[in-house]
Amino acid sequence: NSLIDIYNQFLAALESLKEFWDAVDEIDGKTWVLEPENPTRSATTRRIAIGNNVSVSIEVDPRHPRTLPECYFLGPDHVVNPLRIKLNNTMHLWDPEISLLQNLKDLLEIDFPSRAVLEKSDFAKDCGICYAYRLDGATPDHVCDDPRCGQPFHQACLYEWLQCLPSSRQSFNVIFGECPYCNKVRKSHENE
């Protein structure tokens, strides 16, 4: 009898996560997920490509997958700041009756690129310092803010590069120095 109870509790737990899995399955199937590259069923975050060196990292609540997820935009300020503002100005329009992905599309007024339509090289560029896309499991998540440059970097590579420059300066855990490509002054946090 207790084994049947445990089995029924297990089925109830699985059923309670069905809506979450449906939401992330839709994201995995209809967008280009940069991270995790091969998501497990327990993965609650997705870093979704938006455009050239621009992405959004979302954290979905498995118990409440129809609520607005935590969103963190990655990319050059001149591209991500308008997206942040748009999300902040439209988040009150979030509709729990429609899918997570459709809500994100509606609020941000964008169509996310799909694996079926684009190549990885269309928006995922290698780090400008180590020339690799993956470094210790991380992808380039910092981009030069100069619209003419837009070179992506791993946080660790950029921090190490800026530390080595004689012209760089540090204030607490933030270091300021020049982009290795365009020489524009930029900053990096030690443990961002």
Short mmCIF file of N, CA and C in Angstrom, two decimals:
data_model
loop_
_atom_site.label_atom_id
_atom_site.label_comp_id
_atom_site.label_asym_id
_atom_site.label_seq_id
_atom_site.Cartn_x
_atom_site.Cartn_y
_atom_site.Cartn_z
N ASN A 1 0.83 -1.20 0.00
CA ASN A 1 0.00 0.00 0.00
C ASN A 1 0.87 1.26 0.00
N SER A 2 1.92 1.31 0.82
CA SER A 2 2.77 2.49 0.88
C SER A 2 3.56 2.66 -0.42
N LEU A 3 3.89 1.56 -1.09
CA LEU A 3 4.59 1.64 -2.37
C LEU A 3 3.68 2.28 -3.42
N ILE A 4 2.42 1.95 -3.39
CA ILE A 4 1.45 2.56 -4.31
C ILE A 4 1.32 4.06 -4.02
N ASP A 5 1.33 4.43 -2.74
CA ASP A 5 1.26 5.85 -2.36
C ASP A 5 2.47 6.61 -2.88
N ILE A 6 3.65 6.02 -2.73
CA ILE A 6 4.88 6.65 -3.22
C ILE A 6 4.83 6.81 -4.73
N TYR A 7 4.35 5.77 -5.41
CA TYR A 7 4.22 5.82 -6.87
C TYR A 7 3.26 6.93 -7.28
N ASN A 8 2.14 7.04 -6.60
CA ASN A 8 1.15 8.08 -6.91
C ASN A 8 1.71 9.48 -6.64
N GLN A 9 2.51 9.62 -5.58
CA GLN A 9 3.15 10.90 -5.30
C GLN A 9 4.15 11.26 -6.40
N PHE A 10 4.85 10.25 -6.88
CA PHE A 10 5.80 10.45 -7.97
C PHE A 10 5.07 10.92 -9.23
N LEU A 11 3.96 10.27 -9.56
CA LEU A 11 3.18 10.67 -10.73
C LEU A 11 2.64 12.08 -10.58
N ALA A 12 2.21 12.44 -9.37
CA ALA A 12 1.70 13.79 -9.12
C ALA A 12 2.81 14.83 -9.29
N ALA A 13 4.02 14.49 -8.82
CA ALA A 13 5.16 15.40 -8.96
C ALA A 13 5.50 15.59 -10.44
N LEU A 14 5.49 14.50 -11.20
CA LEU A 14 5.75 14.61 -12.63
C LEU A 14 4.69 15.46 -13.32
N GLU A 15 3.44 15.23 -12.97
CA GLU A 15 2.34 15.99 -13.57
C GLU A 15 2.45 17.48 -13.26
N SER A 16 2.92 17.80 -12.05
CA SER A 16 3.04 19.21 -11.67
C SER A 16 4.12 19.93 -12.48
N LEU A 17 5.04 19.19 -13.08
CA LEU A 17 6.11 19.79 -13.87
C LEU A 17 5.83 19.78 -15.38
N LYS A 18 4.71 19.20 -15.78
CA LYS A 18 4.40 19.09 -17.20
C LYS A 18 4.32 20.45 -17.89
N GLU A 19 3.69 21.41 -17.25
CA GLU A 19 3.56 22.75 -17.83
C GLU A 19 4.94 23.41 -18.01
N PHE A 20 5.82 23.22 -17.03
CA PHE A 20 7.19 23.74 -17.13
C PHE A 20 7.91 23.10 -18.31
N TRP A 21 7.85 21.78 -18.40
CA TRP A 21 8.53 21.08 -19.49
C TRP A 21 7.98 21.48 -20.85
N ASP A 22 6.67 21.67 -20.94
CA ASP A 22 6.07 22.13 -22.20
C ASP A 22 6.62 23.50 -22.59
N ALA A 23 6.75 24.39 -21.60
CA ALA A 23 7.24 25.76 -21.87
C ALA A 23 8.68 25.74 -22.36
N VAL A 24 9.55 25.00 -21.67
CA VAL A 24 10.96 24.98 -22.09
C VAL A 24 11.15 24.15 -23.37
N ASP A 25 10.31 23.15 -23.57
CA ASP A 25 10.38 22.39 -24.83
C ASP A 25 10.05 23.29 -26.02
N GLU A 26 9.07 24.18 -25.85
CA GLU A 26 8.72 25.11 -26.92
C GLU A 26 9.90 26.05 -27.21
N ILE A 27 10.53 26.54 -26.16
CA ILE A 27 11.71 27.41 -26.33
C ILE A 27 12.83 26.65 -27.03
N ASP A 28 13.10 25.42 -26.57
CA ASP A 28 14.16 24.60 -27.16
C ASP A 28 13.88 24.30 -28.63
N GLY A 29 12.62 24.11 -28.98
CA GLY A 29 12.27 23.73 -30.34
C GLY A 29 12.13 24.89 -31.31
N LYS A 30 11.78 26.09 -30.81
CA LYS A 30 11.48 27.20 -31.71
C LYS A 30 12.47 28.35 -31.66
N THR A 31 13.49 28.26 -30.80
CA THR A 31 14.49 29.32 -30.73
C THR A 31 15.87 28.69 -30.82
N TRP A 32 16.89 29.54 -30.85
CA TRP A 32 18.26 29.05 -30.81
C TRP A 32 18.74 29.23 -29.38
N VAL A 33 18.81 28.12 -28.65
CA VAL A 33 19.27 28.14 -27.26
C VAL A 33 20.79 28.01 -27.28
N LEU A 34 21.47 29.05 -26.80
CA LEU A 34 22.94 29.05 -26.76
C LEU A 34 23.46 28.26 -25.57
N GLU A 35 22.76 28.38 -24.45
CA GLU A 35 23.14 27.67 -23.22
C GLU A 35 21.89 27.29 -22.46
N PRO A 36 21.84 26.13 -21.88
CA PRO A 36 22.78 25.03 -22.03
C PRO A 36 22.67 24.42 -23.42
N GLU A 37 23.78 23.93 -23.92
CA GLU A 37 23.80 23.40 -25.27
C GLU A 37 22.92 22.17 -25.41
N ASN A 38 22.93 21.30 -24.42
CA ASN A 38 22.07 20.11 -24.38
C ASN A 38 21.35 20.11 -23.04
N PRO A 39 20.25 20.88 -22.94
CA PRO A 39 19.59 21.03 -21.64
C PRO A 39 18.99 19.72 -21.12
N THR A 40 19.13 19.54 -19.81
CA THR A 40 18.50 18.40 -19.14
C THR A 40 17.10 18.81 -18.73
N ARG A 41 16.31 17.85 -18.28
CA ARG A 41 14.94 18.16 -17.84
C ARG A 41 14.93 19.03 -16.59
N SER A 42 16.03 19.04 -15.84
CA SER A 42 16.08 19.85 -14.62
C SER A 42 16.59 21.26 -14.86
N ALA A 43 17.06 21.56 -16.07
CA ALA A 43 17.61 22.89 -16.36
C ALA A 43 16.50 23.93 -16.43
N THR A 44 16.60 24.95 -15.59
CA THR A 44 15.56 25.99 -15.53
C THR A 44 15.97 27.26 -16.26
N THR A 45 17.22 27.35 -16.70
CA THR A 45 17.68 28.55 -17.41
C THR A 45 17.88 28.24 -18.88
N ARG A 46 17.69 29.26 -19.69
CA ARG A 46 17.98 29.19 -21.11
C ARG A 46 18.58 30.52 -21.53
N ARG A 47 19.66 30.46 -22.29
CA ARG A 47 20.20 31.67 -22.91
C ARG A 47 19.83 31.59 -24.37
N ILE A 48 18.93 32.49 -24.79
CA ILE A 48 18.33 32.45 -26.11
C ILE A 48 18.93 33.54 -26.99
N ALA A 49 19.34 33.16 -28.19
CA ALA A 49 19.89 34.13 -29.15
C ALA A 49 18.79 35.07 -29.61
N ILE A 50 19.13 36.35 -29.69
CA ILE A 50 18.22 37.36 -30.23
C ILE A 50 18.75 37.85 -31.57
N GLY A 51 20.04 38.10 -31.64
CA GLY A 51 20.67 38.60 -32.86
C GLY A 51 22.17 38.50 -32.74
N ASN A 52 22.87 39.27 -33.55
CA ASN A 52 24.32 39.23 -33.58
C ASN A 52 24.91 39.67 -32.24
N ASN A 53 25.48 38.72 -31.51
CA ASN A 53 26.09 38.95 -30.19
C ASN A 53 25.10 39.49 -29.16
N VAL A 54 23.82 39.21 -29.34
CA VAL A 54 22.79 39.65 -28.39
C VAL A 54 21.96 38.43 -28.00
N SER A 55 21.75 38.27 -26.71
CA SER A 55 20.94 37.15 -26.22
C SER A 55 20.24 37.55 -24.93
N VAL A 56 19.29 36.72 -24.54
CA VAL A 56 18.61 36.92 -23.26
C VAL A 56 18.71 35.61 -22.49
N SER A 57 19.09 35.74 -21.24
CA SER A 57 19.14 34.58 -20.35
C SER A 57 17.90 34.64 -19.48
N ILE A 58 17.12 33.56 -19.50
CA ILE A 58 15.89 33.54 -18.69
C ILE A 58 15.97 32.42 -17.66
N GLU A 59 15.37 32.67 -16.53
CA GLU A 59 15.27 31.69 -15.44
C GLU A 59 13.78 31.43 -15.24
N VAL A 60 13.33 30.23 -15.58
CA VAL A 60 11.92 29.87 -15.51
C VAL A 60 11.64 29.17 -14.18
N ASP A 61 10.59 29.59 -13.50
CA ASP A 61 10.19 28.97 -12.24
C ASP A 61 9.42 27.69 -12.57
N PRO A 62 9.94 26.51 -12.24
CA PRO A 62 9.27 25.25 -12.59
C PRO A 62 7.87 25.12 -11.98
N ARG A 63 7.65 25.75 -10.84
CA ARG A 63 6.33 25.67 -10.19
C ARG A 63 5.34 26.68 -10.77
N HIS A 64 5.86 27.72 -11.41
CA HIS A 64 5.00 28.77 -11.99
C HIS A 64 5.55 29.17 -13.36
N PRO A 65 5.52 28.25 -14.33
CA PRO A 65 6.16 28.52 -15.62
C PRO A 65 5.43 29.55 -16.49
N ARG A 66 4.23 29.93 -16.10
CA ARG A 66 3.49 30.90 -16.90
C ARG A 66 3.68 32.34 -16.40
N THR A 67 4.50 32.49 -15.35
CA THR A 67 4.79 33.84 -14.85
C THR A 67 6.02 34.39 -15.57
N LEU A 68 6.17 35.70 -15.51
CA LEU A 68 7.31 36.36 -16.14
C LEU A 68 8.60 35.82 -15.56
N PRO A 69 9.48 35.26 -16.40
CA PRO A 69 10.75 34.74 -15.88
C PRO A 69 11.72 35.88 -15.60
N GLU A 70 12.74 35.56 -14.82
CA GLU A 70 13.82 36.52 -14.62
C GLU A 70 14.58 36.61 -15.93
N CYS A 71 14.79 37.81 -16.44
CA CYS A 71 15.45 38.02 -17.73
C CYS A 71 16.70 38.85 -17.56
N TYR A 72 17.78 38.41 -18.20
CA TYR A 72 19.04 39.14 -18.16
C TYR A 72 19.56 39.22 -19.60
N PHE A 73 19.65 40.45 -20.12
CA PHE A 73 20.09 40.65 -21.50
C PHE A 73 21.61 40.73 -21.57
N LEU A 74 22.17 40.10 -22.59
CA LEU A 74 23.62 40.09 -22.81
C LEU A 74 23.91 40.64 -24.20
N GLY A 75 24.82 41.58 -24.26
CA GLY A 75 25.19 42.18 -25.53
C GLY A 75 25.60 43.61 -25.35
N PRO A 76 25.85 44.31 -26.48
CA PRO A 76 26.26 45.70 -26.38
C PRO A 76 25.14 46.57 -25.81
N ASP A 77 25.51 47.55 -25.00
CA ASP A 77 24.53 48.41 -24.35
C ASP A 77 23.57 49.07 -25.32
N HIS A 78 24.06 49.50 -26.48
CA HIS A 78 23.19 50.21 -27.42
C HIS A 78 22.10 49.30 -27.99
N VAL A 79 22.25 47.99 -27.85
CA VAL A 79 21.23 47.05 -28.31
C VAL A 79 20.37 46.55 -27.15
N VAL A 80 21.01 46.21 -26.03
CA VAL A 80 20.25 45.60 -24.92
C VAL A 80 19.49 46.63 -24.08
N ASN A 81 19.97 47.86 -24.00
CA ASN A 81 19.24 48.86 -23.21
C ASN A 81 17.82 49.10 -23.72
N PRO A 82 17.60 49.25 -25.05
CA PRO A 82 16.22 49.39 -25.53
C PRO A 82 15.36 48.15 -25.22
N LEU A 83 15.97 46.96 -25.25
CA LEU A 83 15.22 45.74 -24.91
C LEU A 83 14.83 45.74 -23.43
N ARG A 84 15.75 46.14 -22.56
CA ARG A 84 15.44 46.23 -21.12
C ARG A 84 14.31 47.22 -20.87
N ILE A 85 14.41 48.38 -21.51
CA ILE A 85 13.38 49.41 -21.34
C ILE A 85 12.03 48.89 -21.84
N LYS A 86 12.05 48.25 -23.01
CA LYS A 86 10.80 47.71 -23.57
C LYS A 86 10.18 46.68 -22.64
N LEU A 87 11.00 45.79 -22.08
CA LEU A 87 10.48 44.78 -21.16
C LEU A 87 9.92 45.43 -19.90
N ASN A 88 10.65 46.40 -19.35
CA ASN A 88 10.17 47.09 -18.15
C ASN A 88 8.87 47.83 -18.40
N ASN A 89 8.72 48.41 -19.59
CA ASN A 89 7.51 49.18 -19.91
C ASN A 89 6.32 48.31 -20.27
N THR A 90 6.56 47.05 -20.66
CA THR A 90 5.45 46.20 -21.12
C THR A 90 5.20 45.00 -20.22
N MET A 91 5.97 44.84 -19.15
CA MET A 91 5.81 43.62 -18.34
C MET A 91 4.41 43.50 -17.73
N HIS A 92 3.71 44.61 -17.57
CA HIS A 92 2.35 44.56 -17.04
C HIS A 92 1.38 43.90 -18.04
N LEU A 93 1.81 43.75 -19.28
CA LEU A 93 0.98 43.11 -20.31
C LEU A 93 1.16 41.59 -20.37
N TRP A 94 2.02 41.05 -19.49
CA TRP A 94 2.26 39.61 -19.46
C TRP A 94 0.94 38.89 -19.28
N ASP A 95 0.67 37.92 -20.14
CA ASP A 95 -0.60 37.18 -20.12
C ASP A 95 -0.35 35.72 -19.76
N PRO A 96 -0.73 35.29 -18.56
CA PRO A 96 -0.48 33.90 -18.16
C PRO A 96 -1.29 32.88 -18.95
N GLU A 97 -2.20 33.35 -19.78
CA GLU A 97 -3.01 32.43 -20.59
C GLU A 97 -2.30 32.02 -21.88
N ILE A 98 -1.25 32.74 -22.26
CA ILE A 98 -0.51 32.35 -23.47
C ILE A 98 0.87 31.84 -23.07
N SER A 99 1.55 31.23 -24.01
CA SER A 99 2.81 30.55 -23.69
C SER A 99 3.91 31.54 -23.30
N LEU A 100 4.88 31.02 -22.59
CA LEU A 100 6.04 31.79 -22.16
C LEU A 100 6.74 32.42 -23.37
N LEU A 101 6.99 31.63 -24.39
CA LEU A 101 7.68 32.12 -25.58
C LEU A 101 6.87 33.21 -26.28
N GLN A 102 5.58 33.00 -26.44
CA GLN A 102 4.75 34.00 -27.11
C GLN A 102 4.71 35.30 -26.32
N ASN A 103 4.65 35.20 -24.99
CA ASN A 103 4.70 36.39 -24.15
C ASN A 103 6.00 37.16 -24.37
N LEU A 104 7.13 36.46 -24.38
CA LEU A 104 8.42 37.12 -24.60
C LEU A 104 8.45 37.81 -25.96
N LYS A 105 7.95 37.13 -26.99
CA LYS A 105 7.90 37.72 -28.32
C LYS A 105 7.04 38.98 -28.33
N ASP A 106 5.87 38.90 -27.69
CA ASP A 106 4.94 40.03 -27.68
C ASP A 106 5.50 41.22 -26.90
N LEU A 107 6.04 40.97 -25.72
CA LEU A 107 6.55 42.06 -24.89
C LEU A 107 7.78 42.72 -25.50
N LEU A 108 8.66 41.94 -26.08
CA LEU A 108 9.89 42.49 -26.66
C LEU A 108 9.71 42.91 -28.12
N GLU A 109 8.58 42.52 -28.72
CA GLU A 109 8.27 42.81 -30.12
C GLU A 109 9.40 42.33 -31.04
N ILE A 110 9.79 41.06 -30.83
CA ILE A 110 10.84 40.46 -31.65
C ILE A 110 10.45 39.03 -32.03
N ASP A 111 11.08 38.53 -33.06
CA ASP A 111 11.01 37.12 -33.40
C ASP A 111 12.38 36.54 -33.11
N PHE A 112 12.40 35.50 -32.31
CA PHE A 112 13.68 34.87 -31.97
C PHE A 112 14.16 34.03 -33.14
N PRO A 113 15.46 34.08 -33.45
CA PRO A 113 15.97 33.22 -34.52
C PRO A 113 15.85 31.75 -34.15
N SER A 114 15.69 30.93 -35.16
CA SER A 114 15.52 29.50 -34.95
C SER A 114 16.68 28.73 -35.55
N ARG A 115 16.97 27.57 -34.98
CA ARG A 115 18.02 26.69 -35.53
C ARG A 115 17.69 26.27 -36.96
N ALA A 116 16.41 26.19 -37.26
CA ALA A 116 15.99 25.73 -38.58
C ALA A 116 16.28 26.78 -39.66
N VAL A 117 16.40 28.04 -39.28
CA VAL A 117 16.54 29.13 -40.25
C VAL A 117 17.96 29.66 -40.37
N LEU A 118 18.67 29.74 -39.25
CA LEU A 118 19.98 30.37 -39.23
C LEU A 118 21.08 29.40 -38.83
N GLU A 119 22.29 29.78 -39.14
CA GLU A 119 23.48 29.05 -38.71
C GLU A 119 23.99 29.67 -37.42
N LYS A 120 24.68 28.89 -36.63
CA LYS A 120 25.28 29.40 -35.39
C LYS A 120 26.19 30.59 -35.67
N SER A 121 26.93 30.54 -36.76
CA SER A 121 27.87 31.62 -37.09
C SER A 121 27.17 32.93 -37.41
N ASP A 122 25.85 32.90 -37.64
CA ASP A 122 25.12 34.13 -37.92
C ASP A 122 25.03 35.05 -36.71
N PHE A 123 25.14 34.50 -35.52
CA PHE A 123 25.02 35.36 -34.33
C PHE A 123 25.90 34.95 -33.17
N ALA A 124 26.53 33.81 -33.21
CA ALA A 124 27.40 33.36 -32.12
C ALA A 124 28.85 33.44 -32.60
N LYS A 125 29.55 34.45 -32.14
CA LYS A 125 30.93 34.68 -32.57
C LYS A 125 31.92 34.22 -31.50
N ASP A 126 33.12 33.85 -31.94
CA ASP A 126 34.18 33.43 -31.02
C ASP A 126 34.69 34.62 -30.22
N CYS A 127 35.27 34.34 -29.09
CA CYS A 127 35.89 35.35 -28.23
C CYS A 127 37.03 36.02 -29.00
N GLY A 128 37.11 37.34 -28.91
CA GLY A 128 38.14 38.09 -29.61
C GLY A 128 39.51 37.99 -28.98
N ILE A 129 39.62 37.34 -27.83
CA ILE A 129 40.93 37.21 -27.18
C ILE A 129 41.46 35.79 -27.31
N CYS A 130 40.67 34.79 -26.94
CA CYS A 130 41.15 33.40 -27.01
C CYS A 130 40.75 32.71 -28.31
N TYR A 131 39.88 33.34 -29.11
CA TYR A 131 39.42 32.82 -30.40
C TYR A 131 38.67 31.50 -30.30
N ALA A 132 38.06 31.25 -29.15
CA ALA A 132 37.24 30.05 -28.97
C ALA A 132 35.81 30.48 -28.64
N TYR A 133 34.86 29.63 -28.96
CA TYR A 133 33.48 29.94 -28.58
C TYR A 133 33.22 29.49 -27.15
N ARG A 134 33.67 28.29 -26.80
CA ARG A 134 33.51 27.78 -25.43
C ARG A 134 34.84 27.81 -24.70
N LEU A 135 34.81 28.31 -23.48
CA LEU A 135 35.98 28.32 -22.61
C LEU A 135 35.52 27.87 -21.23
N ASP A 136 35.96 26.69 -20.82
CA ASP A 136 35.52 26.11 -19.54
C ASP A 136 34.00 26.09 -19.44
N GLY A 137 33.33 25.76 -20.54
CA GLY A 137 31.88 25.66 -20.56
C GLY A 137 31.15 26.97 -20.77
N ALA A 138 31.85 28.10 -20.72
CA ALA A 138 31.21 29.41 -20.88
C ALA A 138 31.34 29.90 -22.32
N THR A 139 30.33 30.63 -22.77
CA THR A 139 30.37 31.26 -24.08
C THR A 139 30.65 32.75 -23.90
N PRO A 140 31.09 33.45 -24.95
CA PRO A 140 31.34 34.89 -24.81
C PRO A 140 30.08 35.62 -24.35
N ASP A 141 30.20 36.33 -23.22
CA ASP A 141 29.03 37.00 -22.66
C ASP A 141 29.24 38.50 -22.45
N HIS A 142 30.38 39.03 -22.89
CA HIS A 142 30.65 40.47 -22.86
C HIS A 142 30.91 40.91 -24.30
N VAL A 143 30.39 42.07 -24.66
CA VAL A 143 30.54 42.58 -26.01
C VAL A 143 31.00 44.03 -25.94
N CYS A 144 31.92 44.42 -26.80
CA CYS A 144 32.35 45.81 -26.86
C CYS A 144 31.14 46.68 -27.18
N ASP A 145 30.99 47.76 -26.42
CA ASP A 145 29.81 48.63 -26.57
C ASP A 145 29.86 49.52 -27.80
N ASP A 146 31.00 49.64 -28.43
CA ASP A 146 31.09 50.48 -29.63
C ASP A 146 30.32 49.79 -30.75
N PRO A 147 29.28 50.45 -31.30
CA PRO A 147 28.46 49.81 -32.35
C PRO A 147 29.27 49.41 -33.57
N ARG A 148 30.39 50.08 -33.83
CA ARG A 148 31.21 49.73 -34.99
C ARG A 148 32.08 48.52 -34.72
N CYS A 149 32.26 48.17 -33.46
CA CYS A 149 33.13 47.05 -33.09
C CYS A 149 32.28 45.82 -32.75
N GLY A 150 31.65 45.83 -31.59
CA GLY A 150 30.76 44.74 -31.20
C GLY A 150 31.44 43.40 -30.99
N GLN A 151 32.74 43.40 -30.76
CA GLN A 151 33.48 42.15 -30.59
C GLN A 151 33.10 41.48 -29.27
N PRO A 152 32.77 40.18 -29.30
CA PRO A 152 32.44 39.47 -28.05
C PRO A 152 33.68 38.91 -27.35
N PHE A 153 33.56 38.77 -26.03
CA PHE A 153 34.64 38.24 -25.21
C PHE A 153 34.07 37.38 -24.09
N HIS A 154 34.84 36.39 -23.66
CA HIS A 154 34.53 35.71 -22.41
C HIS A 154 34.86 36.67 -21.28
N GLN A 155 34.11 36.65 -20.22
CA GLN A 155 34.37 37.53 -19.08
C GLN A 155 35.77 37.29 -18.54
N ALA A 156 36.17 36.03 -18.42
CA ALA A 156 37.49 35.70 -17.87
C ALA A 156 38.61 36.21 -18.77
N CYS A 157 38.46 36.07 -20.09
CA CYS A 157 39.48 36.55 -21.02
C CYS A 157 39.60 38.06 -20.97
N LEU A 158 38.45 38.74 -20.96
CA LEU A 158 38.47 40.20 -20.94
C LEU A 158 39.09 40.72 -19.66
N TYR A 159 38.73 40.13 -18.55
CA TYR A 159 39.29 40.58 -17.27
C TYR A 159 40.80 40.40 -17.26
N GLU A 160 41.26 39.23 -17.72
CA GLU A 160 42.71 38.97 -17.75
C GLU A 160 43.42 39.93 -18.70
N TRP A 161 42.80 40.19 -19.86
CA TRP A 161 43.37 41.13 -20.84
C TRP A 161 43.51 42.52 -20.22
N LEU A 162 42.44 42.99 -19.61
CA LEU A 162 42.46 44.34 -19.04
C LEU A 162 43.45 44.45 -17.88
N GLN A 163 43.61 43.37 -17.12
CA GLN A 163 44.58 43.38 -16.03
C GLN A 163 46.01 43.55 -16.54
N CYS A 164 46.30 43.03 -17.72
CA CYS A 164 47.65 43.06 -18.28
C CYS A 164 48.00 44.40 -18.93
N LEU A 165 46.99 45.22 -19.23
CA LEU A 165 47.27 46.50 -19.89
C LEU A 165 47.86 47.50 -18.91
N PRO A 166 48.97 48.13 -19.26
CA PRO A 166 49.55 49.14 -18.36
C PRO A 166 48.65 50.37 -18.22
N SER A 167 47.79 50.62 -19.23
CA SER A 167 46.92 51.80 -19.18
C SER A 167 45.61 51.55 -18.43
N SER A 168 45.35 50.31 -18.01
CA SER A 168 44.08 50.04 -17.32
C SER A 168 44.15 50.51 -15.88
N ARG A 169 42.97 50.74 -15.31
CA ARG A 169 42.90 51.13 -13.91
C ARG A 169 41.79 50.31 -13.25
N GLN A 170 41.92 50.11 -11.96
CA GLN A 170 40.97 49.28 -11.23
C GLN A 170 40.38 50.07 -10.08
N SER A 171 39.08 49.89 -9.89
CA SER A 171 38.37 50.48 -8.76
C SER A 171 37.54 49.38 -8.13
N PHE A 172 37.92 48.97 -6.94
CA PHE A 172 37.32 47.83 -6.25
C PHE A 172 37.42 46.60 -7.15
N ASN A 173 36.29 45.97 -7.52
CA ASN A 173 36.39 44.78 -8.37
C ASN A 173 36.06 45.08 -9.83
N VAL A 174 36.10 46.35 -10.23
CA VAL A 174 35.85 46.74 -11.62
C VAL A 174 37.15 47.26 -12.22
N ILE A 175 37.48 46.75 -13.41
CA ILE A 175 38.70 47.18 -14.09
C ILE A 175 38.31 47.87 -15.40
N PHE A 176 38.96 48.98 -15.69
CA PHE A 176 38.69 49.77 -16.89
C PHE A 176 39.91 49.71 -17.80
N GLY A 177 39.69 49.53 -19.09
CA GLY A 177 40.78 49.49 -20.04
C GLY A 177 40.25 49.52 -21.46
N GLU A 178 41.15 49.38 -22.43
CA GLU A 178 40.78 49.51 -23.84
C GLU A 178 40.43 48.16 -24.47
N CYS A 179 39.43 48.21 -25.35
CA CYS A 179 39.06 47.03 -26.14
C CYS A 179 40.25 46.66 -27.02
N PRO A 180 40.62 45.38 -27.10
CA PRO A 180 41.77 44.99 -27.93
C PRO A 180 41.55 45.21 -29.43
N TYR A 181 40.30 45.46 -29.85
CA TYR A 181 40.02 45.64 -31.27
C TYR A 181 39.87 47.09 -31.68
N CYS A 182 39.15 47.89 -30.88
CA CYS A 182 38.86 49.26 -31.31
C CYS A 182 39.46 50.31 -30.38
N ASN A 183 40.07 49.88 -29.28
CA ASN A 183 40.70 50.76 -28.29
C ASN A 183 39.72 51.63 -27.52
N LYS A 184 38.41 51.33 -27.61
CA LYS A 184 37.44 52.07 -26.82
C LYS A 184 37.57 51.63 -25.36
N VAL A 185 37.47 52.57 -24.43
CA VAL A 185 37.56 52.24 -23.02
C VAL A 185 36.33 51.45 -22.61
N ARG A 186 36.55 50.37 -21.91
CA ARG A 186 35.45 49.54 -21.41
C ARG A 186 35.80 49.03 -20.03
N LYS A 187 34.85 48.37 -19.39
CA LYS A 187 35.08 47.88 -18.03
C LYS A 187 34.73 46.41 -17.95
N SER A 188 35.27 45.75 -16.94
CA SER A 188 34.96 44.36 -16.66
C SER A 188 34.96 44.17 -15.16
N HIS A 189 34.02 43.37 -14.69
CA HIS A 189 33.94 43.06 -13.26
C HIS A 189 34.69 41.76 -13.01
N GLU A 190 35.35 41.69 -11.87
CA GLU A 190 36.18 40.53 -11.54
C GLU A 190 35.36 39.25 -11.53
N ASN A 191 34.24 39.25 -10.85
CA ASN A 191 33.40 38.04 -10.74
C ASN A 191 31.99 38.37 -11.16
N GLU A 192 31.80 38.64 -12.42
CA GLU A 192 30.48 39.03 -12.88
C GLU A 192 29.64 37.82 -13.21
#
